[in-house]
């Protein structure tokens, strides 16, 4: 009986240790891999850090706010973008166009508010904006990247104050097969540090990672073309390509940055 239990525990441990988007050992600060199609190139970041959130709501859409979704344009979208930035939900430069970057910020707001994560701005989302809904940090000192698995949020925190909030997609907690082996796609909880990075595409065994910042073996914060509002990765914390560009441009996750996954 003891032997069976030991074998079972060892197998479970092996599945957990093998988890990660990148099972190889990439070279820190390496170049983008050769052979990557030009269509996978990423846009450069253009947004600058937002000012600290204001305690006074400044949402000024039309008298009866419209239901906004991807593809919308105009003054209501601009009001939405400005309020998201004011509250710390990173959505790039306000341009009056509801694109993918704005949708990512709306996902993050909806997660923090505990409402439906559809990326569409209806009455409940407008209310969350007006009320200034923001998540709360757990860390109290220094720069910490907090990854909230339950709400699927990535937070940049400085001395206990959240400065930027991102939609993220972490491990599915499902099993998957790779080269004849079975692995668990989880993002382990714990406290880590950014230990290595690649400024470009990493052509990893499980897919392309944009400008990854590794903090737990093959697990990294990295940019991805698809960042849904639910767990979808092999273990990494995905953010949008534009968000990852902003993090690199503003040195938001330098080597040795603390990462707290909970």
XYZ file of N, CA and C in Angstrom:
786
model
N 0.823 -1.206 0.000
C 0.000 0.000 0.000
C 0.858 1.258 0.000
N 1.906 1.254 0.872
C 2.797 2.408 0.921
C 3.500 2.631 -0.405
N 3.874 1.525 -1.051
C 4.581 1.648 -2.330
C 3.667 2.241 -3.389
N 2.413 1.815 -3.410
C 1.443 2.362 -4.387
C 1.250 3.848 -4.155
N 1.116 4.249 -2.875
C 0.941 5.664 -2.542
C 2.151 6.478 -2.967
N 3.343 5.949 -2.745
C 4.577 6.674 -3.114
C 4.657 6.860 -4.613
N 4.297 5.813 -5.374
C 4.338 5.911 -6.843
C 3.345 6.952 -7.333
N 2.142 6.964 -6.734
C 1.106 7.930 -7.121
C 1.559 9.349 -6.853
N 2.154 9.584 -5.679
C 2.618 10.930 -5.335
C 3.752 11.365 -6.241
N 4.641 10.451 -6.577
C 5.768 10.788 -7.454
C 5.271 11.170 -8.835
N 4.256 10.441 -9.334
C 3.704 10.743 -10.660
C 3.053 12.108 -10.669
N 2.320 12.417 -9.606
C 1.666 13.726 -9.515
C 2.685 14.846 -9.471
N 3.761 14.634 -8.722
C 4.820 15.650 -8.630
C 5.481 15.866 -9.972
N 5.692 14.792 -10.709
C 6.335 14.909 -12.017
C 5.477 15.715 -12.970
N 4.159 15.508 -12.910
C 3.250 16.258 -13.772
C 3.320 17.738 -13.453
N 3.355 18.075 -12.172
C 3.398 19.475 -11.775
C 4.712 20.130 -12.162
N 5.830 19.445 -11.931
C 7.141 20.027 -12.224
C 7.347 20.240 -13.712
N 6.692 19.426 -14.541
C 6.893 19.535 -15.978
C 6.028 20.601 -16.613
N 5.160 21.205 -15.803
C 4.236 22.193 -16.332
C 4.967 23.425 -16.852
N 4.445 24.019 -17.895
C 4.996 25.278 -18.378
C 4.795 25.440 -19.863
N 4.735 26.700 -20.316
C 4.597 26.967 -21.743
C 5.870 26.607 -22.484
N 6.998 26.686 -21.796
C 8.297 26.483 -22.422
C 9.064 25.428 -21.648
N 9.187 24.236 -22.210
C 9.869 23.152 -21.509
C 11.366 23.143 -21.768
N 11.832 24.042 -22.637
C 13.267 24.125 -22.939
C 13.916 25.154 -22.024
N 15.193 25.459 -22.278
C 15.928 26.425 -21.465
C 16.436 27.533 -22.372
N 15.587 28.530 -22.670
C 15.989 29.594 -23.581
C 17.127 30.430 -23.032
N 17.860 31.054 -23.904
C 18.970 31.914 -23.511
C 18.426 33.282 -23.131
N 18.793 33.780 -21.972
C 18.306 35.079 -21.530
C 18.746 36.168 -22.498
N 17.825 37.106 -22.734
C 18.091 38.249 -23.611
C 18.471 37.819 -25.022
N 18.023 36.681 -25.465
C 18.353 36.204 -26.798
C 17.534 36.882 -27.874
N 17.937 36.741 -29.138
C 17.214 37.335 -30.248
C 15.979 36.527 -30.589
N 15.107 37.089 -31.430
C 13.942 36.353 -31.893
C 14.407 35.184 -32.737
N 13.685 34.040 -32.684
C 14.106 32.872 -33.446
C 13.991 33.102 -34.942
N 14.859 32.481 -35.706
C 14.786 32.590 -37.156
C 13.654 31.728 -37.657
N 13.155 32.065 -38.834
C 12.114 31.262 -39.434
C 10.712 31.661 -39.014
N 10.567 32.706 -38.182
C 9.251 33.157 -37.773
C 8.659 34.005 -38.882
N 7.432 33.721 -39.231
C 6.774 34.446 -40.311
C 6.642 35.920 -39.978
N 6.849 36.814 -40.972
C 6.693 38.250 -40.714
C 5.307 38.594 -40.203
N 4.315 37.759 -40.506
C 2.955 38.051 -40.071
C 2.804 37.978 -38.561
N 3.786 37.378 -37.885
C 3.704 37.269 -36.433
C 4.428 38.406 -35.727
N 4.947 39.366 -36.497
C 5.635 40.484 -35.863
C 4.641 41.302 -35.060
N 5.121 41.989 -34.017
C 4.231 42.697 -33.116
C 4.390 44.193 -33.251
N 3.310 44.955 -33.000
C 3.399 46.405 -33.043
C 4.184 46.922 -31.859
N 4.783 48.083 -31.996
C 5.527 48.668 -30.886
C 4.564 49.348 -29.935
N 4.969 49.466 -28.659
C 4.122 50.106 -27.664
C 4.177 51.611 -27.858
N 3.048 52.282 -27.609
C 3.016 53.726 -27.784
C 2.504 54.456 -26.546
N 1.874 53.732 -25.632
C 1.276 54.383 -24.483
C 2.304 54.639 -23.401
N 2.099 55.706 -22.665
C 2.940 56.031 -21.527
C 2.187 55.686 -20.249
N 2.889 55.561 -19.111
C 2.214 55.225 -17.863
C 1.128 56.235 -17.529
N 0.008 55.745 -17.026
C -1.093 56.629 -16.681
C -0.848 57.282 -15.331
N -1.549 58.366 -15.089
C -1.458 59.034 -13.808
C -2.186 58.211 -12.765
N -1.905 58.403 -11.482
C -2.624 57.666 -10.441
C -4.112 57.863 -10.574
N -4.911 56.822 -10.327
C -6.356 56.919 -10.482
C -6.949 58.028 -9.630
N -7.924 58.701 -10.200
C -8.620 59.753 -9.481
C -9.765 59.161 -8.683
N -10.079 59.757 -7.552
C -11.191 59.274 -6.739
C -12.518 59.812 -7.241
N -12.478 60.781 -8.163
C -13.694 61.381 -8.700
C -13.983 60.828 -10.083
N -15.154 60.174 -10.272
C -15.475 59.618 -11.580
C -15.509 60.699 -12.651
N -14.981 60.410 -13.810
C -14.984 61.370 -14.912
C -15.593 60.758 -16.162
N -16.441 59.730 -15.989
C -17.097 59.124 -17.135
C -18.138 60.095 -17.631
N -17.999 60.548 -18.871
C -18.952 61.506 -19.426
C -19.451 61.053 -20.784
N -20.081 59.878 -20.845
C -20.661 59.440 -22.113
C -21.944 60.206 -22.365
N -22.669 59.865 -23.404
C -23.925 60.521 -23.707
C -24.907 60.317 -22.567
N -25.981 61.122 -22.531
C -26.926 61.092 -21.425
C -27.396 59.678 -21.112
N -27.657 58.897 -22.136
C -28.024 57.494 -21.954
C -26.938 56.658 -22.600
N -25.963 56.164 -21.809
C -24.813 55.458 -22.388
C -25.213 54.322 -23.311
N -24.524 54.279 -24.428
C -24.761 53.208 -25.385
C -24.109 51.924 -24.898
N -24.550 50.820 -25.466
C -23.866 49.564 -25.239
C -22.732 49.516 -26.251
N -21.508 49.487 -25.747
C -20.339 49.549 -26.618
C -19.683 48.186 -26.743
N -19.184 47.910 -27.934
C -18.449 46.665 -28.158
C -17.357 46.902 -29.186
N -16.538 45.897 -29.398
C -15.426 46.018 -30.335
C -15.912 46.505 -31.692
N -15.216 47.507 -32.225
C -15.590 48.095 -33.506
C -16.282 49.433 -33.373
N -16.758 49.775 -32.158
C -17.429 51.052 -31.932
C -16.427 52.201 -32.004
N -16.929 53.396 -32.321
C -16.094 54.589 -32.401
C -16.862 55.776 -31.835
N -16.120 56.827 -31.476
C -16.776 58.061 -31.079
C -16.512 58.513 -29.663
N -17.282 59.535 -29.233
C -17.075 60.186 -27.942
C -17.287 59.240 -26.762
N -18.279 58.364 -26.864
C -18.519 57.428 -25.760
C -17.343 56.474 -25.575
N -16.735 56.063 -26.676
C -15.569 55.179 -26.594
C -14.390 55.927 -25.961
N -14.228 57.183 -26.341
C -13.150 57.991 -25.766
C -13.342 58.149 -24.258
N -14.584 58.393 -23.824
C -14.873 58.508 -22.394
C -14.560 57.197 -21.681
N -14.915 56.095 -22.317
C -14.619 54.766 -21.765
C -13.117 54.572 -21.607
N -12.363 54.861 -22.646
C -10.915 54.661 -22.614
C -10.255 55.530 -21.550
N -10.680 56.782 -21.458
C -10.081 57.683 -20.470
C -10.373 57.224 -19.052
N -11.581 56.737 -18.810
C -11.931 56.276 -17.468
C -11.185 54.991 -17.117
N -11.037 54.089 -18.072
C -10.274 52.865 -17.830
C -8.831 53.206 -17.442
N -8.229 54.124 -18.187
C -6.860 54.542 -17.887
C -6.777 55.196 -16.514
N -7.763 56.039 -16.213
C -7.797 56.736 -14.929
C -7.841 55.747 -13.760
N -8.528 54.627 -13.945
C -8.656 53.624 -12.890
C -7.488 52.642 -12.866
N -6.605 52.728 -13.865
C -5.440 51.854 -13.883
C -5.561 50.643 -14.778
N -6.667 50.520 -15.517
C -6.825 49.399 -16.443
C -6.113 49.756 -17.744
N -4.977 49.092 -17.986
C -4.154 49.475 -19.118
C -4.891 49.219 -20.430
N -5.012 50.271 -21.254
C -5.642 50.111 -22.567
C -5.007 50.984 -23.634
N -3.698 51.231 -23.448
C -2.967 51.949 -24.475
C -3.386 53.410 -24.579
N -3.239 53.952 -25.763
C -3.549 55.356 -26.002
C -5.007 55.526 -26.403
N -5.701 56.441 -25.731
C -7.103 56.706 -26.057
C -7.203 57.275 -27.468
N -8.003 56.600 -28.320
C -8.112 57.041 -29.720
C -9.542 57.029 -30.237
N -10.515 56.857 -29.336
C -11.939 56.836 -29.706
C -12.344 55.606 -30.512
N -11.464 54.608 -30.588
C -11.766 53.390 -31.342
C -11.716 52.185 -30.398
N -12.807 51.444 -30.357
C -12.903 50.282 -29.482
C -12.281 49.082 -30.193
N -10.981 48.876 -29.939
C -10.266 47.760 -30.546
C -9.935 46.695 -29.530
N -9.008 45.821 -29.909
C -8.649 44.707 -29.047
C -8.023 45.128 -27.734
N -7.241 46.208 -27.740
C -6.586 46.660 -26.512
C -7.610 47.163 -25.501
N -8.606 47.912 -25.987
C -9.671 48.385 -25.107
C -10.491 47.215 -24.581
N -10.744 46.241 -25.436
C -11.502 45.067 -25.000
C -10.780 44.327 -23.872
N -9.439 44.242 -23.957
C -8.663 43.605 -22.898
C -8.869 44.326 -21.558
N -8.891 45.652 -21.600
C -9.094 46.435 -20.381
C -10.504 46.243 -19.838
N -11.473 46.137 -20.728
C -12.858 45.906 -20.302
C -12.975 44.538 -19.636
N -12.318 43.532 -20.213
C -12.287 42.215 -19.568
C -11.777 42.334 -18.132
N -10.676 43.061 -17.975
C -10.058 43.200 -16.649
C -11.012 43.879 -15.674
N -11.676 44.938 -16.119
C -12.642 45.635 -15.267
C -13.779 44.699 -14.867
N -14.299 43.959 -15.829
C -15.409 43.045 -15.544
C -14.997 41.958 -14.562
N -13.763 41.495 -14.667
C -13.258 40.502 -13.716
C -13.175 41.093 -12.313
N -12.658 42.305 -12.201
C -12.530 42.954 -10.901
C -13.899 43.209 -10.280
N -14.893 43.490 -11.130
C -16.242 43.791 -10.646
C -17.074 42.542 -10.397
N -16.590 41.391 -10.873
C -17.330 40.155 -10.686
C -18.580 40.064 -11.524
N -18.541 40.663 -12.725
C -19.686 40.606 -13.632
C -19.306 39.804 -14.874
N -20.237 39.611 -15.789
C -19.983 38.826 -16.986
C -18.786 39.331 -17.768
N -17.925 38.395 -18.210
C -16.695 38.758 -18.921
C -16.914 38.635 -20.431
N -17.709 39.537 -20.992
C -17.991 39.449 -22.426
C -17.285 40.518 -23.246
N -16.563 41.424 -22.587
C -15.844 42.461 -23.319
C -16.729 43.533 -23.900
N -18.024 43.509 -23.571
C -18.986 44.500 -24.047
C -19.360 45.423 -22.895
N -19.479 46.704 -23.171
C -19.784 47.682 -22.117
C -21.276 47.976 -22.101
N -21.964 47.310 -21.183
C -23.392 47.531 -20.984
C -23.623 48.221 -19.657
N -24.880 48.222 -19.150
C -25.212 48.930 -17.905
C -24.353 48.541 -16.709
N -24.090 47.253 -16.513
C -23.305 46.812 -15.348
C -21.858 47.283 -15.444
N -21.323 47.278 -16.665
C -19.933 47.714 -16.833
C -19.818 49.224 -16.682
N -20.800 49.981 -17.214
C -20.801 51.427 -17.020
C -20.874 51.745 -15.519
N -21.694 50.985 -14.792
C -21.826 51.212 -13.353
C -20.502 50.964 -12.638
N -19.807 49.892 -13.040
C -18.499 49.596 -12.434
C -17.521 50.730 -12.695
N -17.572 51.300 -13.887
C -16.710 52.437 -14.220
C -17.049 53.642 -13.348
N -18.334 53.928 -13.235
C -18.765 55.088 -12.454
C -18.394 54.939 -10.979
N -18.463 53.704 -10.479
C -18.153 53.464 -9.070
C -16.654 53.327 -8.814
N -15.871 53.299 -9.886
C -14.417 53.226 -9.730
C -13.928 51.892 -9.199
N -14.525 50.794 -9.668
C -14.150 49.462 -9.183
C -12.700 49.141 -9.552
N -11.937 48.734 -8.544
C -10.547 48.325 -8.724
C -10.260 47.145 -7.794
N -9.385 46.236 -8.205
C -8.987 45.157 -7.298
C -8.101 45.714 -6.187
N -7.830 44.879 -5.185
C -6.953 45.285 -4.090
C -5.670 44.465 -4.127
N -4.576 45.120 -3.841
C -3.282 44.433 -3.831
C -3.106 43.650 -2.540
N -2.272 42.608 -2.597
C -1.936 41.834 -1.402
C -0.558 42.207 -0.866
N 0.352 42.587 -1.769
C 1.703 42.960 -1.336
C 1.686 44.369 -0.753
N 2.706 44.675 0.032
C 2.738 45.973 0.712
C 4.004 46.786 0.464
N 5.039 46.164 -0.097
C 6.283 46.918 -0.294
C 6.976 46.517 -1.591
N 7.620 47.498 -2.221
C 8.385 47.254 -3.436
C 7.517 46.983 -4.654
N 8.203 46.772 -5.790
C 7.519 46.409 -7.029
C 7.228 44.916 -7.017
N 5.961 44.558 -7.158
C 5.540 43.167 -7.187
C 4.556 42.973 -8.329
N 4.738 41.912 -9.087
C 3.750 41.519 -10.078
C 2.851 40.490 -9.406
N 1.596 40.829 -9.234
C 0.649 39.906 -8.615
C -0.212 39.268 -9.706
N -0.328 37.940 -9.659
C -1.153 37.220 -10.619
C -2.272 36.534 -9.837
N -3.483 37.049 -10.023
C -4.664 36.556 -9.316
C -5.314 35.475 -10.182
N -5.122 34.217 -9.791
C -5.631 33.112 -10.606
C -7.147 33.044 -10.618
N -7.783 33.348 -9.516
C -9.236 33.262 -9.446
C -9.893 34.259 -10.385
N -9.402 35.490 -10.361
C -10.006 36.524 -11.211
C -9.294 36.697 -12.544
N -8.177 35.972 -12.719
C -7.425 36.060 -13.969
C -7.013 37.502 -14.272
N -6.335 38.096 -13.296
C -5.833 39.457 -13.424
C -4.342 39.475 -13.135
N -3.614 40.326 -13.846
C -2.203 40.574 -13.574
C -2.086 42.023 -13.131
N -1.497 42.234 -11.953
C -1.412 43.562 -11.359
C 0.038 43.979 -11.191
N 0.340 45.206 -11.546
C 1.631 45.797 -11.217
C 1.425 46.626 -9.962
N 2.171 46.282 -8.905
C 1.950 46.907 -7.606
C 3.246 47.534 -7.106
N 3.166 48.779 -6.665
C 4.314 49.489 -6.097
C 3.990 49.919 -4.680
N 4.715 49.338 -3.707
C 4.511 49.662 -2.299
C 3.044 49.566 -1.897
N 2.393 48.512 -2.351
C 1.004 48.255 -1.974
C -0.037 48.961 -2.808
N 0.403 49.814 -3.749
C -0.527 50.550 -4.595
C -0.519 49.977 -6.014
N -1.681 49.621 -6.518
C -1.773 49.089 -7.875
C -1.606 50.224 -8.879
N -0.658 50.065 -9.797
C -0.423 51.095 -10.805
C -0.977 50.710 -12.170
N -1.017 49.421 -12.475
C -1.585 48.986 -13.757
C -2.282 47.643 -13.557
N -3.376 47.458 -14.284
C -4.182 46.238 -14.198
C -4.334 45.677 -15.606
N -4.064 44.371 -15.756
C -4.132 43.731 -17.066
C -5.019 42.490 -17.039
N -5.718 42.256 -18.121
C -6.358 40.962 -18.319
C -5.252 39.941 -18.554
N -5.374 38.769 -17.941
C -4.411 37.704 -18.196
C -5.148 36.386 -18.349
N -4.468 35.440 -18.950
C -5.005 34.086 -19.122
C -3.919 33.116 -18.689
N -4.193 32.331 -17.637
C -3.193 31.423 -17.086
C -3.531 29.970 -17.421
N -2.881 29.038 -16.727
C -3.034 27.621 -17.023
C -4.457 27.100 -16.880
N -4.833 26.196 -17.782
C -6.195 25.654 -17.802
C -6.469 24.651 -16.684
N -5.392 24.113 -16.099
C -5.507 23.021 -15.122
C -6.050 21.742 -15.750
N -5.908 21.646 -17.057
C -6.255 20.414 -17.769
C -4.968 19.657 -18.084
N -5.081 18.371 -18.363
C -3.930 17.584 -18.785
C -3.780 17.677 -20.294
N -2.541 17.651 -20.760
C -2.285 17.679 -22.197
C -1.125 16.748 -22.520
N -1.047 16.351 -23.780
C 0.001 15.438 -24.234
C 1.058 16.203 -25.017
N 2.321 15.868 -24.777
C 3.420 16.473 -25.530
C 4.534 15.446 -25.667
N 4.814 15.074 -26.907
C 5.860 14.097 -27.213
C 5.704 12.814 -26.388
N 4.470 12.342 -26.324
C 4.198 11.077 -25.664
C 4.088 11.132 -24.154
N 4.239 12.329 -23.571
C 4.156 12.482 -22.121
C 2.909 13.290 -21.755
N 2.381 13.065 -20.571
C 1.215 13.790 -20.083
C 1.651 14.830 -19.055
N 1.141 16.060 -19.216
C 1.494 17.152 -18.320
C 0.227 17.859 -17.832
N 0.363 18.549 -16.721
C -0.733 19.342 -16.179
C -0.492 20.812 -16.502
N -1.455 21.449 -17.144
C -1.328 22.851 -17.557
C -1.768 23.768 -16.418
N -0.966 23.822 -15.357
C -1.323 24.704 -14.245
C -0.294 25.804 -14.080
N -0.701 26.865 -13.389
C 0.194 27.950 -13.017
C 0.357 27.875 -11.502
N 1.449 27.281 -11.016
C 1.600 27.049 -9.578
C 1.579 28.340 -8.758
N 0.891 28.272 -7.647
C 0.886 29.403 -6.716
C 2.229 29.481 -5.996
N 2.580 30.692 -5.579
C 3.821 30.858 -4.838
C 4.454 32.205 -5.104
N 5.625 32.405 -4.529
C 6.385 33.648 -4.699
C 7.654 33.349 -5.480
N 7.878 34.114 -6.529
C 8.986 33.862 -7.435
C 9.655 35.190 -7.796
N 10.641 35.108 -8.696
C 11.283 36.308 -9.228
C 11.537 36.118 -10.718
N 11.460 37.206 -11.461
C 11.810 37.153 -12.877
C 13.291 36.805 -12.964
N 13.614 35.710 -13.665
C 14.985 35.214 -13.671
C 15.654 35.294 -15.039
N 14.885 35.328 -16.096
C 15.447 35.422 -17.446
C 14.398 35.953 -18.391
N 14.830 36.379 -19.573
C 13.912 37.022 -20.503
C 14.441 36.912 -21.921
N 13.548 37.105 -22.882
C 13.929 37.114 -24.295
C 13.234 38.296 -24.958
N 14.006 39.154 -25.583
C 13.450 40.324 -26.252
C 13.130 39.968 -27.704
N 12.037 39.272 -27.899
C 11.624 38.825 -29.231
C 10.734 37.611 -29.099
N 10.512 36.937 -30.215
C 9.705 35.723 -30.177
C 10.527 34.542 -29.664
N 9.956 33.778 -28.786
C 10.543 32.516 -28.349
C 9.715 31.401 -28.986
N 10.337 30.643 -29.891
C 9.655 29.541 -30.559
C 9.761 28.319 -29.649
N 8.908 28.283 -28.629
C 8.955 27.243 -27.609
C 8.273 25.966 -28.105
N 8.527 24.840 -27.444
C 7.922 23.571 -27.858
C 6.400 23.600 -27.919
N 5.775 24.475 -27.115
C 4.313 24.517 -27.082
C 3.739 25.734 -27.786
N 4.569 26.477 -28.514
C 4.060 27.627 -29.255
C 4.941 28.853 -29.115
N 4.578 29.916 -29.824
C 5.335 31.157 -29.814
C 4.992 32.013 -28.592
N 6.038 32.538 -27.945
C 5.866 33.428 -26.808
C 6.509 34.767 -27.168
N 5.778 35.858 -26.990
C 6.308 37.172 -27.334
C 6.954 37.838 -26.122
N 8.257 38.076 -26.227
C 9.053 38.791 -25.231
C 8.842 38.246 -23.809
N 9.005 36.942 -23.628
C 8.709 36.323 -22.326
C 9.624 36.774 -21.197
N 9.032 36.876 -20.027
C 9.733 37.151 -18.774
C 9.502 35.932 -17.882
N 10.515 35.058 -17.785
C 10.376 33.806 -17.044
C 10.534 34.028 -15.545
N 9.631 33.402 -14.776
C 9.716 33.548 -13.325
C 9.635 32.221 -12.573
N 9.322 31.129 -13.252
C 9.220 29.831 -12.580
C 9.513 28.736 -13.597
N 10.802 28.420 -13.779
C 11.159 27.424 -14.786
C 10.755 27.880 -16.177
N 9.916 27.069 -16.849
C 9.453 27.426 -18.187
C 8.201 28.271 -18.185
N 7.788 28.760 -17.029
C 6.572 29.581 -16.931
C 6.953 31.055 -16.950
N 6.242 31.813 -17.774
C 6.589 33.222 -17.972
C 5.343 34.090 -18.098
N 5.540 35.372 -17.907
C 4.580 36.373 -18.374
C 5.009 36.667 -19.802
N 4.101 36.547 -20.756
C 4.489 36.790 -22.151
C 3.316 37.312 -22.963
N 3.634 37.940 -24.070
C 2.616 38.420 -24.971
C 2.101 37.281 -25.842
N 0.826 37.383 -26.228
C 0.211 36.374 -27.079
C -0.868 37.027 -27.940
N -1.071 36.533 -29.167
C -2.126 37.093 -30.023
C -3.518 36.872 -29.454
N -3.697 35.802 -28.670
C -5.005 35.495 -28.096
C -4.910 35.475 -26.573
N -5.683 36.362 -25.924
C -5.736 36.400 -24.462
C -7.210 36.448 -24.056
N -7.861 35.300 -23.977
C -9.274 35.275 -23.618
C -9.476 35.588 -22.141
N -10.708 35.863 -21.718
C -10.970 36.211 -20.318
C -11.124 34.999 -19.407
N -10.475 33.905 -19.754
C -10.545 32.676 -18.960
C -9.219 31.935 -19.108
N -8.928 30.970 -18.239
C -7.661 30.229 -18.325
C -7.562 29.458 -19.641
N -6.460 29.654 -20.371
C -6.333 29.006 -21.679
C -4.906 28.598 -22.010
N -3.946 28.832 -21.103
C -2.543 28.571 -21.428
C -2.082 27.216 -20.893
N -0.826 26.895 -21.205
C -0.215 25.674 -20.677
C 0.412 25.900 -19.305
N 0.322 27.118 -18.801
C 0.895 27.434 -17.496
C 1.396 28.858 -17.377
N 1.718 29.474 -18.508
C 2.192 30.854 -18.490
C 1.043 31.828 -18.225
N 1.405 33.077 -17.933
C 0.428 34.153 -17.781
C 0.474 34.999 -19.049
N -0.510 34.836 -19.889
C -0.561 35.593 -21.142
C -1.090 37.002 -20.912
N -0.528 37.959 -21.643
C -1.101 39.292 -21.775
C -1.070 39.617 -23.262
N -1.709 40.693 -23.652
C -1.717 41.045 -25.070
C -0.317 41.443 -25.536
N -0.088 41.353 -26.820
C 1.201 41.742 -27.400
C 1.501 43.210 -27.099
N 0.494 44.077 -27.242
C 0.722 45.503 -26.982
C 1.019 45.759 -25.504
N 0.378 45.007 -24.622
C 0.655 45.157 -23.190
C 2.085 44.720 -22.873
N 2.529 43.623 -23.500
C 3.899 43.149 -23.255
C 4.908 44.154 -23.785
N 4.607 44.774 -24.913
C 5.498 45.812 -25.443
C 5.605 46.982 -24.475
N 4.469 47.362 -23.888
C 4.479 48.460 -22.922
C 5.339 48.093 -21.712
N 5.213 46.854 -21.248
C 6.001 46.430 -20.083
C 7.495 46.504 -20.366
N 7.908 46.085 -21.559
C 9.330 46.165 -21.911
C 9.763 47.625 -22.057
N 8.981 48.423 -22.743
C 9.350 49.821 -22.979
C 9.511 50.586 -21.670
N 8.665 50.268 -20.698
C 8.690 50.979 -19.426
C 9.425 50.225 -18.324
N 10.142 49.158 -18.698
C 10.934 48.374 -17.756
C 10.106 47.987 -16.527
N 8.886 47.515 -16.798
C 7.959 47.203 -15.718
C 8.284 45.892 -15.013
N 8.952 44.961 -15.713
C 9.287 43.660 -15.119
C 10.768 43.345 -15.325
N 11.665 44.126 -14.746
C 13.093 43.825 -14.910
C 13.470 42.529 -14.200
N 14.646 42.012 -14.533
C 15.151 40.827 -13.859
C 15.150 41.060 -12.350
N 14.763 40.040 -11.598
C 14.664 40.032 -10.136
C 13.367 40.641 -9.607
N 12.475 41.091 -10.505
C 11.172 41.571 -10.041
C 10.421 40.433 -9.350
N 9.842 40.704 -8.217
C 9.093 39.680 -7.490
C 7.752 39.402 -8.163
N 7.394 38.140 -8.214
C 6.124 37.701 -8.798
C 5.404 36.866 -7.752
N 4.185 37.243 -7.465
C 3.379 36.542 -6.469
C 2.144 35.989 -7.157
N 2.068 34.672 -7.238
C 0.922 33.997 -7.860
C 0.041 33.443 -6.751
N -1.231 33.835 -6.749
C -2.145 33.354 -5.697
C -3.539 33.065 -6.249
